[in-house]
Every structure is written in C-alpha cells, then in structure tokens.
Amino acid sequence: MYPIWEVPNLTAGIILALIATFHILPSHFSTSAMWFNVYVETKAYRENRPELLEFIKRYSLLLLVFSYVLGSLSGIGIWYAATVANPRGISGLIHNYVWGWATEWVFFIIEVTGIFIYYYTLGKVDKKTHLKIGWIFAIGSWTTMVIIVGILSFMLSPGKWPETGNFFDGFFNQTYWSQLLMRTTLMFGISAAYAIAVATRIKNEDVKAFITKTASKWGIAGIILGSILLLWYLKTLPARPHELISILAPKTLKTGMIVTAGLLILYFIYAGMKPLSIRLIPAILAIVVIFGGIWSTERIREMIRKPYVISQYMYSNQIIGKAIPAKAVAAEANVINEKGILKVAPFVPEGLKEVNDANALQAGKMIARIECLSCHTLNERGLRPMPQMVKRLEFKKEVEKAKEVEEIEAFLDGLGGYPYMPPFMGTPAEKMALATYLDSLAIIK
Amino acid sequence: MEMGTILKTLQDPMGIPFYPVVFQALMVLTFALHIMFVNFTLGTSFLSVYGYLKGGENWTRLSRSLAKATTVNISMAMLLGVAPLLFVQVVYDPFWYASNTLSAAWVMGFIFIMMLGYSLTYVFYLKRDHKTGGGFAIFGIIAFALFLLSGIIMHALGYQLLQPEKWLNWYIKGNTVDTSGTSLHAFQLPRFLHFIIPSFAMTGIFLMLYAWYFKNRADFDKGYLEWVGKTGAKMAFIFTAIQAVVGFWWLFSLPAGFSFFTNPFFLIGAALGIVLLVFLYNAQKDPVKYAVPGVLGAFLTIFGMSYAREALRMKYLGRFDYSIFNYKLNIDWGSTALFLSTFVMGLLIIGYLLAVAYKSGRTSGEYVATPSMNKWGKISIALLLCWIGIVAGLGIIISVRNYL
C-alpha cells in the first residue's frame, strides 16, 4: 500500500476517468484519420484533383496538433493518474505487460515521426513516397490499438490468465476480438466527425462537398457497424460484469449511448444530403456528442469491472483478492485479517497501528481511506459519498450508540455478498474502528 | 517496520518478466535519449524567444527555425520519456510510486502544465508573424517558464524517490496523514542545474548541426549559416564548461559516505565530459566539420552520465539493501521476443521515415525517391503487415485453443 491521494468530492479515480475519456478523442482520431487521408490523397493523385490536398494539409495539421500534443500528453496522463490513483493496480499491469507496452511504444515512435514527416513533406517529396509515409502511419497507428486493447480488455476479462499466468492468455482474452473490432469500426465514425469539422473551414465548395459526403458515408458505416459490434462485445463479457450492467449502470448512461448513436447517424445522413450547409459550431457539437457517448460507454466498462481493478486478481482498493499460483502470488486476505490492515500497510501513523478506544475514530478513518477511498469520497457530497451511504442504510434507528456500531459491523461482515463490493479486510478491532468512524459520519449534519 | 522491509513488501509480487539488467540498460539508454531532447526543447524554446525579441535578419530567421524545431523536440522528448517512465516502474516501483503519490497533485499538474506549454509553443510558432514588434513573445516566454516548471516537478519526484528515510515524515502528521499531495518535498539545486545547463550546450550543438545540414541548400545564405555555426559552437563550449563546474558542485554535495568520486561510472562519465569540452574548444574553428561527431560525442557523454546517475541511485538505495538484481523473476520469453523483434523491425521502419525527412530537407525543390528508397518504403509497409498477420495468427490460435 502506498500513500493515498485524496481528491475532495471526486476521488482520484474520477480524475483518471476524465483524462482517459478525453484521451479517446485524440487517440481514436489518430488511429483512423490517416486511413481517411490516404484515401483522399490517392483520389487526389489518381483523378488529378490537387485542390483536395488543401484538405489533407489542414486535416493533418489538426491530427498533428490535437493528437500529438493533447493526445500524447493525455495518454501519458492516464499513466500518471493511474500511478497516483491506484499505484498497485498499474504496477500489477506493468509487471505483466511491460513488454506489451514497450512494443506499443515502438509503434508510437513510428506514429510520431510519421505524422511530423507526413505533414512537413507534403508537396516536398514525390507523390508515391508521400503516400507510403501515409500508409506506414495509418497501419502503425492502428497497431497501437491492436496492442492496447489486449491490456485494456485483460483488466475486465483476464481469460485463462488467472490459471496460467501467461502473457498471451491474458492478452487474447474472451473480449479481445469483439472490443478490437468495435473500436476499429467506431474510430471511423470519430474521424468522419473531425473531417466534416475541418471541411467547414475550406472555401472551395467542391472540396468541401466531396469531403463532407465521403465522411458522412464513413461515419454512418462506422457508427452502425460499431453499434452491432457493441452488441457482440456485450455477449462476450464474462457472467459477473454482464450481471453488473443490469444492477449498476444507471439508465442515463445506457440512454446516453443509444441517443448518441442515433443522433450521430442522423447528423451524418444530413451532412451527406446537404454537405454545404454544415457550419463549424454544429460540427464541433457533433464531436461533443461523441464525447458524451464515449463517456457513457467507458464509465459502464469501468463500473462492471467492480469489485476488481484487475479482474479475478486485485480489488479496486488495491488489495490482492485472489492468488495467482502460476506466478507464485498469494492472496492477501489471510495476512490482513490476522495481522490487521493498519499493521500490514506501511504508510500508517504509529499511533494507529494498534486500535484502542481512544484512537478508534482516527483508526477507522485511516481504514476507510485505505479500503474505501478508491470508489467513495468521504465528503458529504460527490462521488458515492460515504456519509450519504451510511445515512441511507438507516443504522440510526437504534437508541444506543453501541448497538448502531454493532449493526454497521454486521453490515461490513456481509459486504462481500454484494457482487460489486470487495469484502472488508482487517481484524475484529479494526472492523469496530471502521464501524465507529462510519457511524460518526451520519451524525455530522 | 524497517524501511528495508517496507521496500521489499512494496515490490510487486508478480516479479519481473525478464532479467533486471536488461530493463536497467533500456531505462538508462532511453533516459539518455529523453533528456537529450528535453535539453533541445528547453534550449530551442529559450533561444527562439531570445532571437525573436533581439530581432535583426539573422536572429529572426533563426528564431523562426527554432520555434518550429521546439515543437518537434517536445514531441521527441515526450515520446522518448515514455520508455524510461515504463522501465523505472518495472525495477524501481516502490520508489517511483511512493514519490509520486506523496506529490500526487503535482504529478497531475505536470500533465496540464505540459499541455499548456506545448499548446503555447504552437501558438508562438504558427502566429508569430501576425504581429510585428515582438508581440507574440509572451507565448514563447510562458511556454519556456512552464517547461522549466515541469522540469522542477520531475526533478523533485526523482529526488524524493532517493530518500525513503524521509517518506513517513512527509506523509504522517501525528495521528493523521497528509493526503492532499500538494507538496513537493525535495529539491537539490546542483542536481537540478546539472540537468538544465546542458540545454544550452546541446542547443549550441543543435545550431552546429543546423549549419551543417543546410550547407548545400541553395536557398540558404552562406553568411547566415556561418553565423549560426559559430554562435552554436561558442554556446556549446561555454555551457559545457559551466556544466563541468556545476558537476563538481553536485559531486561535492553528495553524502561523503558514497565516495562517489571513485565510482567507475562517475569516472567514465566525467572523462567523457572533459573530452567533449576539449573537442568543442577545437570545434570553434570549423563548427560545420565538427557538427556530426559533436552530437555523437555529446550523446555518448549524456549516456555515460546517465549510467553514472543510475550508479548513484544504486548507492542511495543500497543504504536500504535494495538492489534491482534481487527482484523476483517470472521470465516470460514470449512477450520478451515480441518486444525485441518489434524493436528491430521498428528501427528499420523509423530509419526509412527519417531517411525521407533527411533527404527532402536537403533538397531545395521536390525530392524524388531513388529506386532503393522506394524499395525500403515497400519493405517497411510489408513488415508492418507481416507483424499484424503474425500477431493476429497467434491470437486466433490462442483464442481457438482457449475458447472453442
């Protein structure tokens, strides 16, 4: 256990979610934009339409600045946020998938050098060479998705990895192909929305109409195929996450996904019919709608991973829940239940290591920070706020305080029974301390 | 608990998938490349603003080139920073995570500071000619200040990491803990300067390379290039000399018990530095001739110094009996082979891209690829497709075996 970072009202996890969701806009744009570019560029050369190159220039500049300034940095930001929000989680991933990430990094170098050279050599090298650079970027960039989806899907559905501990068994897990194909098709919808936005800035009406019409076709195909593949993806989910969708995912998120897809298809159809009528603001709004859709989908994906951060291995609160014998990794429950979480975790004040009547409240808060803070804020308001949760459970009906604490302790005993909650871990004295602290939360206001 | 014991329990129980010496070598090599581009970024960013404000034909022209170069340099610095960031978490996870979580707000701040700094660099580059009289300098100045601040954050994280004996004091206040992550706890001026001063020396070498690279282009004035080369060589020499002084300052500020001045890694690094200094002194006569060996020599020095930095880290952490060579091993040949083969393939493809850039930059008009360049390009695309074919094939075999 490492020191804890507490973000008032939000939790560190939400910071991670925000950055990760934002990152999808530039990253999926990057993996798909060049396919659109090489298509248009090939057409420009074959049909001798040099005016189309104006679009190429603008579209690649957007790609360069948006994907390789904000995209690269938010990508690194995901790592940083994971580092401070859930260090043991990211460490577990890295110690399994370091070579996967290192492999992705090789393609990242190809992407970055590729986009700079593609942009700066347009019109300065012969056509065939320029197209070759485009193709290298397009394939190389998509390959980063081929790799990262393996690691991403592993977190939710680790496949045979818990038994074998094998890199590839975890990588090519049961949701790998469906997720890869779903993202691959959806990315064309994303690049189409950007292409239309860029086209609104082009004066030449023929070019504008051509780009918008082409993009609208790519967009419709991408969204429809992506939605179908999403259904396949849902089918490939393991039983527990599947069950959690119906329990946990709020209706708004589900509606958000469906409304987004519907709105986007209508938008693309309209753009295809009246390509010259699209202005910049609505085109940007379409991208905002995409963001909303992605936010809903990614939030659901995060929620259904509960109670784990790495499914079948590590709980959201960074405690190793299940042993991985193939890697000689033991579960931590027994040690924690026997010695106490405050003794096992190193970053705990000396005065709280041993729970007694005098320090119960402080010790309880420390335990809440270690075991609950990854998903619940301890503030009155915000993300799944602990005080509100405790109030909702109505322990306050009891007359005696001792009885209330006892009741909360009983509740903590049954915590593991909820499909999305990790069990409480610690000694009986620590359970009492946590219950005392939780009880105190309900009286503050 | 003893700190040594704490560090052992913090290590990831998964172990590492290959021999630690390989991760260490990759970490040092990629860090050296990373810090070289960090230096280029800071130096070109500073000089592009300086030239813009100073004005005059030469400085304005150079400033424009450097503003463009800064955008590429930052990208390269970030790109090359990803690898050491990954490898440090493999072998030094207890230290990296503790140091980061202790200053978590700054860690996240770093990302936003860089985003803003990088965006402003583009504004400075793309919009600078829209207004005369230095009106856009402020964007460049803020960008440079933000990059420097990012450097301070990274320095603090790297230095906190070396002092596990202080972690508990930084985090624990009586019976409660400071979970805000809003403090940077450690800063050592000579160490920090030793990372920053080379920015100006390296940018000097960058200018020498610039003069060398464009020397055959008809559209580049000879007098201008000569001026750039001389300015560069002068900068490179002066700042390398300053760097040597700062280096000794840092050396003498280290704990005496380390006896670092007799450490072979330090001695090699210092020797390389001195050879570079003499070399740069000679380069003043003909900067263009010395440009390419100059940058190679400078990189070799940075690489040597990076190994010395790693040796110093091992000294710091050896105080707690921590050694990466005792890390639990769970060797995974499959994924190791995947990376190494991809890496070799990647070098071939990146080589092609860089060759196109190099040749087109040296041509005044449109560059037309030779047949051998065309072949290289085709092979690059074919390699990428083969890679996808092989990995997809492997994936299908594993999926069929596991799920059908």
PDB file of C-alpha atoms in Angstrom, chain A residues 145-356:
ATOM      1  CA  MET A 145      -4.836  -0.108 -30.786  1.00  0.00           C
ATOM      2  CA  VAL A 146      -4.210  -3.798 -31.532  1.00  0.00           C
ATOM      3  CA  ILE A 147      -1.851  -3.804 -28.556  1.00  0.00           C
ATOM      4  CA  ILE A 148      -3.551  -1.557 -26.030  1.00  0.00           C
ATOM      5  CA  VAL A 149      -6.913  -3.330 -26.425  1.00  0.00           C
ATOM      6  CA  GLY A 150      -5.189  -6.516 -25.248  1.00  0.00           C
ATOM      7  CA  ILE A 151      -4.138  -4.862 -21.999  1.00  0.00           C
ATOM      8  CA  LEU A 152      -7.359  -2.901 -21.563  1.00  0.00           C
ATOM      9  CA  SER A 153      -9.645  -5.880 -22.094  1.00  0.00           C
ATOM     10  CA  PHE A 154      -7.437  -8.005 -19.833  1.00  0.00           C
ATOM     11  CA  MET A 155      -8.390  -5.794 -16.891  1.00  0.00           C
ATOM     12  CA  LEU A 156     -12.055  -6.706 -17.261  1.00  0.00           C
ATOM     13  CA  SER A 157     -11.795 -10.237 -18.612  1.00  0.00           C
ATOM     14  CA  PRO A 158      -8.411 -11.846 -17.958  1.00  0.00           C
ATOM     15  CA  GLY A 159      -9.288 -15.035 -19.832  1.00  0.00           C
ATOM     16  CA  LYS A 160      -7.164 -18.035 -18.857  1.00  0.00           C
ATOM     17  CA  TRP A 161      -4.503 -15.821 -17.283  1.00  0.00           C
ATOM     18  CA  PRO A 162      -5.514 -16.431 -13.637  1.00  0.00           C
ATOM     19  CA  GLU A 163      -4.719 -20.128 -14.212  1.00  0.00           C
ATOM     20  CA  THR A 164      -1.678 -19.929 -16.459  1.00  0.00           C
ATOM     21  CA  GLY A 165      -0.196 -16.506 -15.716  1.00  0.00           C
ATOM     22  CA  ASN A 166       0.711 -16.410 -19.399  1.00  0.00           C
ATOM     23  CA  PHE A 167       1.045 -13.063 -21.175  1.00  0.00           C
ATOM     24  CA  PHE A 168      -0.807 -14.102 -24.319  1.00  0.00           C
ATOM     25  CA  ASP A 169      -3.573 -15.990 -22.485  1.00  0.00           C
ATOM     26  CA  GLY A 170      -4.461 -12.739 -20.756  1.00  0.00           C
ATOM     27  CA  PHE A 171      -3.914 -10.618 -23.846  1.00  0.00           C
ATOM     28  CA  PHE A 172      -6.089 -12.618 -26.256  1.00  0.00           C
ATOM     29  CA  ASN A 173      -8.895 -12.952 -23.719  1.00  0.00           C
ATOM     30  CA  GLN A 174     -12.582 -13.587 -24.352  1.00  0.00           C
ATOM     31  CA  THR A 175     -13.430  -9.946 -25.098  1.00  0.00           C
ATOM     32  CA  TYR A 176     -10.313  -9.073 -27.108  1.00  0.00           C
ATOM     33  CA  TRP A 177     -11.608  -9.533 -30.646  1.00  0.00           C
ATOM     34  CA  SER A 178     -15.032  -8.039 -30.096  1.00  0.00           C
ATOM     35  CA  GLN A 179     -13.554  -4.972 -28.415  1.00  0.00           C
ATOM     36  CA  LEU A 180     -10.839  -4.543 -31.046  1.00  0.00           C
ATOM     37  CA  LEU A 181     -13.314  -4.713 -33.917  1.00  0.00           C
ATOM     38  CA  MET A 182     -15.810  -2.468 -32.142  1.00  0.00           C
ATOM     39  CA  ARG A 183     -13.198   0.220 -31.541  1.00  0.00           C
ATOM     40  CA  THR A 184     -11.830  -0.193 -35.053  1.00  0.00           C
ATOM     41  CA  THR A 185     -15.199   0.495 -36.653  1.00  0.00           C
ATOM     42  CA  LEU A 186     -16.198   3.245 -34.248  1.00  0.00           C
ATOM     43  CA  MET A 187     -12.937   5.094 -34.852  1.00  0.00           C
ATOM     44  CA  PHE A 188     -14.047   5.735 -38.437  1.00  0.00           C
ATOM     45  CA  GLY A 189     -17.129   7.465 -37.076  1.00  0.00           C
ATOM     46  CA  ILE A 190     -14.868   9.646 -34.960  1.00  0.00           C
ATOM     47  CA  SER A 191     -12.508  10.531 -37.812  1.00  0.00           C
ATOM     48  CA  ALA A 192     -15.508  11.328 -40.038  1.00  0.00           C
ATOM     49  CA  ALA A 193     -16.840  13.831 -37.497  1.00  0.00           C
ATOM     50  CA  TYR A 194     -13.439  15.547 -37.407  1.00  0.00           C
ATOM     51  CA  ALA A 195     -13.168  15.520 -41.200  1.00  0.00           C
ATOM     52  CA  ILE A 196     -16.504  17.325 -41.516  1.00  0.00           C
ATOM     53  CA  ALA A 197     -15.387  19.897 -38.955  1.00  0.00           C
ATOM     54  CA  VAL A 198     -12.210  20.533 -40.968  1.00  0.00           C
ATOM     55  CA  ALA A 199     -14.188  20.692 -44.208  1.00  0.00           C
ATOM     56  CA  THR A 200     -16.300  23.562 -42.847  1.00  0.00           C
ATOM     57  CA  ARG A 201     -13.156  25.712 -42.916  1.00  0.00           C
ATOM     58  CA  ILE A 202     -12.456  25.036 -46.603  1.00  0.00           C
ATOM     59  CA  LYS A 203     -13.545  27.690 -49.076  1.00  0.00           C
ATOM     60  CA  ASN A 204     -13.554  25.581 -52.256  1.00  0.00           C
ATOM     61  CA  GLU A 205     -17.144  24.254 -52.371  1.00  0.00           C
ATOM     62  CA  ASP A 206     -16.343  21.198 -54.464  1.00  0.00           C
ATOM     63  CA  VAL A 207     -13.720  20.060 -51.993  1.00  0.00           C
ATOM     64  CA  LYS A 208     -15.976  20.823 -49.054  1.00  0.00           C
ATOM     65  CA  ALA A 209     -18.878  18.863 -50.572  1.00  0.00           C
ATOM     66  CA  PHE A 210     -16.686  15.943 -51.562  1.00  0.00           C
ATOM     67  CA  ILE A 211     -15.065  15.621 -48.137  1.00  0.00           C
ATOM     68  CA  THR A 212     -18.320  16.012 -46.224  1.00  0.00           C
ATOM     69  CA  LYS A 213     -20.139  13.472 -48.383  1.00  0.00           C
ATOM     70  CA  THR A 214     -17.334  10.948 -48.157  1.00  0.00           C
ATOM     71  CA  ALA A 215     -17.006  11.475 -44.424  1.00  0.00           C
ATOM     72  CA  SER A 216     -20.729  11.060 -43.906  1.00  0.00           C
ATOM     73  CA  LYS A 217     -20.580   7.626 -45.547  1.00  0.00           C
ATOM     74  CA  TRP A 218     -17.616   6.636 -43.399  1.00  0.00           C
ATOM     75  CA  GLY A 219     -19.442   7.970 -40.364  1.00  0.00           C
ATOM     76  CA  ILE A 220     -22.682   6.086 -40.975  1.00  0.00           C
ATOM     77  CA  ALA A 221     -20.837   2.844 -41.687  1.00  0.00           C
ATOM     78  CA  GLY A 222     -18.616   3.289 -38.611  1.00  0.00           C
ATOM     79  CA  ILE A 223     -21.449   4.005 -36.184  1.00  0.00           C
ATOM     80  CA  ILE A 224     -23.760   1.253 -37.469  1.00  0.00           C
ATOM     81  CA  LEU A 225     -21.057  -1.420 -37.573  1.00  0.00           C
ATOM     82  CA  GLY A 226     -19.694  -0.212 -34.224  1.00  0.00           C
ATOM     83  CA  SER A 227     -23.140  -0.468 -32.605  1.00  0.00           C
ATOM     84  CA  ILE A 228     -23.628  -4.006 -33.933  1.00  0.00           C
ATOM     85  CA  LEU A 229     -20.190  -4.988 -32.680  1.00  0.00           C
ATOM     86  CA  LEU A 230     -21.007  -3.421 -29.322  1.00  0.00           C
ATOM     87  CA  LEU A 231     -23.828  -5.949 -29.005  1.00  0.00           C
ATOM     88  CA  TRP A 232     -21.369  -8.727 -29.810  1.00  0.00           C
ATOM     89  CA  TYR A 233     -18.952  -7.286 -27.263  1.00  0.00           C
ATOM     90  CA  LEU A 234     -21.664  -7.362 -24.587  1.00  0.00           C
ATOM     91  CA  LYS A 235     -22.283 -11.025 -25.419  1.00  0.00           C
ATOM     92  CA  THR A 236     -18.635 -11.902 -24.951  1.00  0.00           C
ATOM     93  CA  LEU A 237     -18.493 -10.374 -21.456  1.00  0.00           C
ATOM     94  CA  PRO A 238     -17.988 -12.818 -18.592  1.00  0.00           C
ATOM     95  CA  ALA A 239     -21.007 -13.560 -16.397  1.00  0.00           C
ATOM     96  CA  ARG A 240     -20.246 -11.225 -13.480  1.00  0.00           C
ATOM     97  CA  PRO A 241     -19.735  -7.994 -15.457  1.00  0.00           C
ATOM     98  CA  HIS A 242     -22.721  -8.917 -17.566  1.00  0.00           C
ATOM     99  CA  GLU A 243     -24.851  -9.184 -14.479  1.00  0.00           C
ATOM    100  CA  LEU A 244     -23.444  -5.913 -13.134  1.00  0.00           C
ATOM    101  CA  ILE A 245     -24.604  -3.980 -16.186  1.00  0.00           C
ATOM    102  CA  SER A 246     -28.212  -4.520 -15.148  1.00  0.00           C
ATOM    103  CA  ILE A 247     -27.506  -3.833 -11.469  1.00  0.00           C
ATOM    104  CA  LEU A 248     -25.115  -0.894 -11.627  1.00  0.00           C
ATOM    105  CA  ALA A 249     -25.263   1.027 -14.857  1.00  0.00           C
ATOM    106  CA  PRO A 250     -27.626   3.948 -14.411  1.00  0.00           C
ATOM    107  CA  LYS A 251     -30.317   4.342 -17.036  1.00  0.00           C
ATOM    108  CA  THR A 252     -28.900   7.708 -18.075  1.00  0.00           C
ATOM    109  CA  LEU A 253     -25.661   6.091 -19.185  1.00  0.00           C
ATOM    110  CA  LYS A 254     -27.467   3.444 -21.228  1.00  0.00           C
ATOM    111  CA  THR A 255     -29.758   6.036 -22.759  1.00  0.00           C
ATOM    112  CA  GLY A 256     -26.686   8.205 -23.358  1.00  0.00           C
ATOM    113  CA  MET A 257     -25.149   5.507 -25.513  1.00  0.00           C
ATOM    114  CA  ILE A 258     -28.260   4.896 -27.600  1.00  0.00           C
ATOM    115  CA  VAL A 259     -29.107   8.575 -28.050  1.00  0.00           C
ATOM    116  CA  THR A 260     -25.528   9.318 -29.103  1.00  0.00           C
ATOM    117  CA  ALA A 261     -25.571   6.647 -31.800  1.00  0.00           C
ATOM    118  CA  GLY A 262     -28.984   7.812 -33.073  1.00  0.00           C
ATOM    119  CA  LEU A 263     -28.036  11.497 -33.127  1.00  0.00           C
ATOM    120  CA  LEU A 264     -24.790  10.819 -34.927  1.00  0.00           C
ATOM    121  CA  ILE A 265     -26.399   8.731 -37.641  1.00  0.00           C
ATOM    122  CA  LEU A 266     -28.966  11.486 -38.253  1.00  0.00           C
ATOM    123  CA  TYR A 267     -26.185  14.051 -38.346  1.00  0.00           C
ATOM    124  CA  PHE A 268     -24.156  12.070 -40.860  1.00  0.00           C
ATOM    125  CA  ILE A 269     -27.214  11.471 -43.057  1.00  0.00           C
ATOM    126  CA  TYR A 270     -27.991  15.182 -43.041  1.00  0.00           C
ATOM    127  CA  ALA A 271     -24.353  16.052 -43.765  1.00  0.00           C
ATOM    128  CA  GLY A 272     -24.378  13.635 -46.688  1.00  0.00           C
ATOM    129  CA  MET A 273     -27.518  15.210 -48.126  1.00  0.00           C
ATOM    130  CA  LYS A 274     -26.650  18.864 -47.550  1.00  0.00           C
ATOM    131  CA  PRO A 275     -22.863  18.928 -47.319  1.00  0.00           C
ATOM    132  CA  LEU A 276     -22.514  22.674 -47.829  1.00  0.00           C
ATOM    133  CA  SER A 277     -24.929  23.635 -45.058  1.00  0.00           C
ATOM    134  CA  ILE A 278     -22.797  22.288 -42.183  1.00  0.00           C
ATOM    135  CA  ARG A 279     -21.102  25.015 -40.151  1.00  0.00           C
ATOM    136  CA  LEU A 280     -18.217  24.753 -37.713  1.00  0.00           C
ATOM    137  CA  ILE A 281     -20.225  25.033 -34.473  1.00  0.00           C
ATOM    138  CA  PRO A 282     -22.646  22.158 -35.199  1.00  0.00           C
ATOM    139  CA  ALA A 283     -19.696  20.122 -36.447  1.00  0.00           C
ATOM    140  CA  ILE A 284     -17.941  20.662 -33.133  1.00  0.00           C
ATOM    141  CA  LEU A 285     -21.158  19.866 -31.284  1.00  0.00           C
ATOM    142  CA  ALA A 286     -21.196  16.520 -33.069  1.00  0.00           C
ATOM    143  CA  ILE A 287     -17.762  15.831 -31.593  1.00  0.00           C
ATOM    144  CA  VAL A 288     -19.081  16.809 -28.159  1.00  0.00           C
ATOM    145  CA  VAL A 289     -21.933  14.325 -28.635  1.00  0.00           C
ATOM    146  CA  ILE A 290     -19.355  11.654 -29.422  1.00  0.00           C
ATOM    147  CA  PHE A 291     -17.558  12.545 -26.216  1.00  0.00           C
ATOM    148  CA  GLY A 292     -20.817  12.064 -24.290  1.00  0.00           C
ATOM    149  CA  GLY A 293     -21.328   8.673 -25.870  1.00  0.00           C
ATOM    150  CA  ILE A 294     -17.801   7.565 -25.116  1.00  0.00           C
ATOM    151  CA  TRP A 295     -18.076   8.831 -21.564  1.00  0.00           C
ATOM    152  CA  SER A 296     -21.193   6.693 -21.007  1.00  0.00           C
ATOM    153  CA  THR A 297     -19.667   3.578 -22.535  1.00  0.00           C
ATOM    154  CA  GLU A 298     -16.336   3.865 -20.763  1.00  0.00           C
ATOM    155  CA  ARG A 299     -17.996   4.586 -17.411  1.00  0.00           C
ATOM    156  CA  ILE A 300     -20.076   1.447 -17.782  1.00  0.00           C
ATOM    157  CA  ARG A 301     -16.951  -0.541 -18.663  1.00  0.00           C
ATOM    158  CA  GLU A 302     -15.286   0.789 -15.515  1.00  0.00           C
ATOM    159  CA  MET A 303     -18.307   0.076 -13.333  1.00  0.00           C
ATOM    160  CA  ILE A 304     -18.773  -3.508 -14.396  1.00  0.00           C
ATOM    161  CA  ARG A 305     -15.171  -4.301 -13.525  1.00  0.00           C
ATOM    162  CA  LYS A 306     -16.063  -3.960  -9.873  1.00  0.00           C
ATOM    163  CA  PRO A 307     -15.128  -5.112  -7.306  1.00  0.00           C
ATOM    164  CA  TYR A 308     -11.824  -5.522  -9.118  1.00  0.00           C
ATOM    165  CA  VAL A 309      -9.308  -3.201 -10.704  1.00  0.00           C
ATOM    166  CA  ILE A 310      -7.733  -6.251 -12.368  1.00  0.00           C
ATOM    167  CA  SER A 311     -10.493  -8.817 -12.640  1.00  0.00           C
ATOM    168  CA  GLN A 312     -10.017 -12.061 -10.712  1.00  0.00           C
ATOM    169  CA  TYR A 313      -6.852 -10.729  -9.111  1.00  0.00           C
ATOM    170  CA  MET A 314      -6.796  -7.316  -7.454  1.00  0.00           C
ATOM    171  CA  TYR A 315      -9.691  -5.465  -5.806  1.00  0.00           C
ATOM    172  CA  SER A 316     -10.413  -1.812  -6.623  1.00  0.00           C
ATOM    173  CA  ASN A 317      -8.837  -0.887  -3.285  1.00  0.00           C
ATOM    174  CA  GLN A 318      -5.524  -2.441  -4.384  1.00  0.00           C
ATOM    175  CA  ILE A 319      -5.724  -5.483  -2.118  1.00  0.00           C
ATOM    176  CA  ILE A 320      -4.855  -8.749  -3.857  1.00  0.00           C
ATOM    177  CA  GLY A 321      -8.054 -10.760  -3.628  1.00  0.00           C
ATOM    178  CA  LYS A 322      -7.082 -13.933  -5.409  1.00  0.00           C
ATOM    179  CA  ALA A 323      -3.845 -15.861  -5.614  1.00  0.00           C
ATOM    180  CA  ILE A 324      -2.106 -16.432  -8.939  1.00  0.00           C
ATOM    181  CA  PRO A 325      -0.238 -19.675  -8.254  1.00  0.00           C
ATOM    182  CA  ALA A 326       1.361 -19.701 -11.712  1.00  0.00           C
ATOM    183  CA  LYS A 327       3.255 -16.562 -10.701  1.00  0.00           C
ATOM    184  CA  ALA A 328       3.668 -17.529  -7.061  1.00  0.00           C
ATOM    185  CA  VAL A 329       1.487 -14.625  -5.926  1.00  0.00           C
ATOM    186  CA  ALA A 330      -0.531 -15.140  -2.744  1.00  0.00           C
ATOM    187  CA  ALA A 331      -3.858 -13.520  -1.847  1.00  0.00           C
ATOM    188  CA  GLU A 332      -3.624 -11.004   0.972  1.00  0.00           C
ATOM    189  CA  ALA A 333      -6.860 -11.565   2.867  1.00  0.00           C
ATOM    190  CA  ASN A 334      -5.465 -14.006   5.415  1.00  0.00           C
ATOM    191  CA  VAL A 335      -2.493 -11.875   6.407  1.00  0.00           C
ATOM    192  CA  ILE A 336      -4.634  -8.744   6.656  1.00  0.00           C
ATOM    193  CA  ASN A 337      -7.359 -10.455   8.670  1.00  0.00           C
ATOM    194  CA  GLU A 338      -4.805 -11.910  11.018  1.00  0.00           C
ATOM    195  CA  LYS A 339      -2.376  -9.008  11.500  1.00  0.00           C
ATOM    196  CA  GLY A 340      -4.642  -6.084  10.645  1.00  0.00           C
ATOM    197  CA  ILE A 341      -4.676  -3.722   7.662  1.00  0.00           C
ATOM    198  CA  LEU A 342      -3.123  -0.930   9.749  1.00  0.00           C
ATOM    199  CA  LYS A 343      -0.150  -3.139  10.581  1.00  0.00           C
ATOM    200  CA  VAL A 344       0.312  -4.512   7.076  1.00  0.00           C
ATOM    201  CA  ALA A 345       0.066  -1.154   5.314  1.00  0.00           C
ATOM    202  CA  PRO A 346       3.337   0.718   5.842  1.00  0.00           C
ATOM    203  CA  PHE A 347       2.141   4.307   5.486  1.00  0.00           C
ATOM    204  CA  VAL A 348       0.119   4.414   8.709  1.00  0.00           C
ATOM    205  CA  PRO A 349       0.871   6.567  11.791  1.00  0.00           C
ATOM    206  CA  GLU A 350       2.499   4.592  14.614  1.00  0.00           C
ATOM    207  CA  GLY A 351      -0.267   5.681  16.976  1.00  0.00           C
ATOM    208  CA  LEU A 352      -2.919   4.000  14.835  1.00  0.00           C
ATOM    209  CA  LYS A 353      -1.287   0.636  14.261  1.00  0.00           C
ATOM    210  CA  GLU A 354      -2.925  -0.747  17.384  1.00  0.00           C
ATOM    211  CA  VAL A 355      -6.626   0.083  17.692  1.00  0.00           C
ATOM    212  CA  ASN A 356      -7.946   1.141  21.099  1.00  0.00           C
TER     213      ASN A 356
END
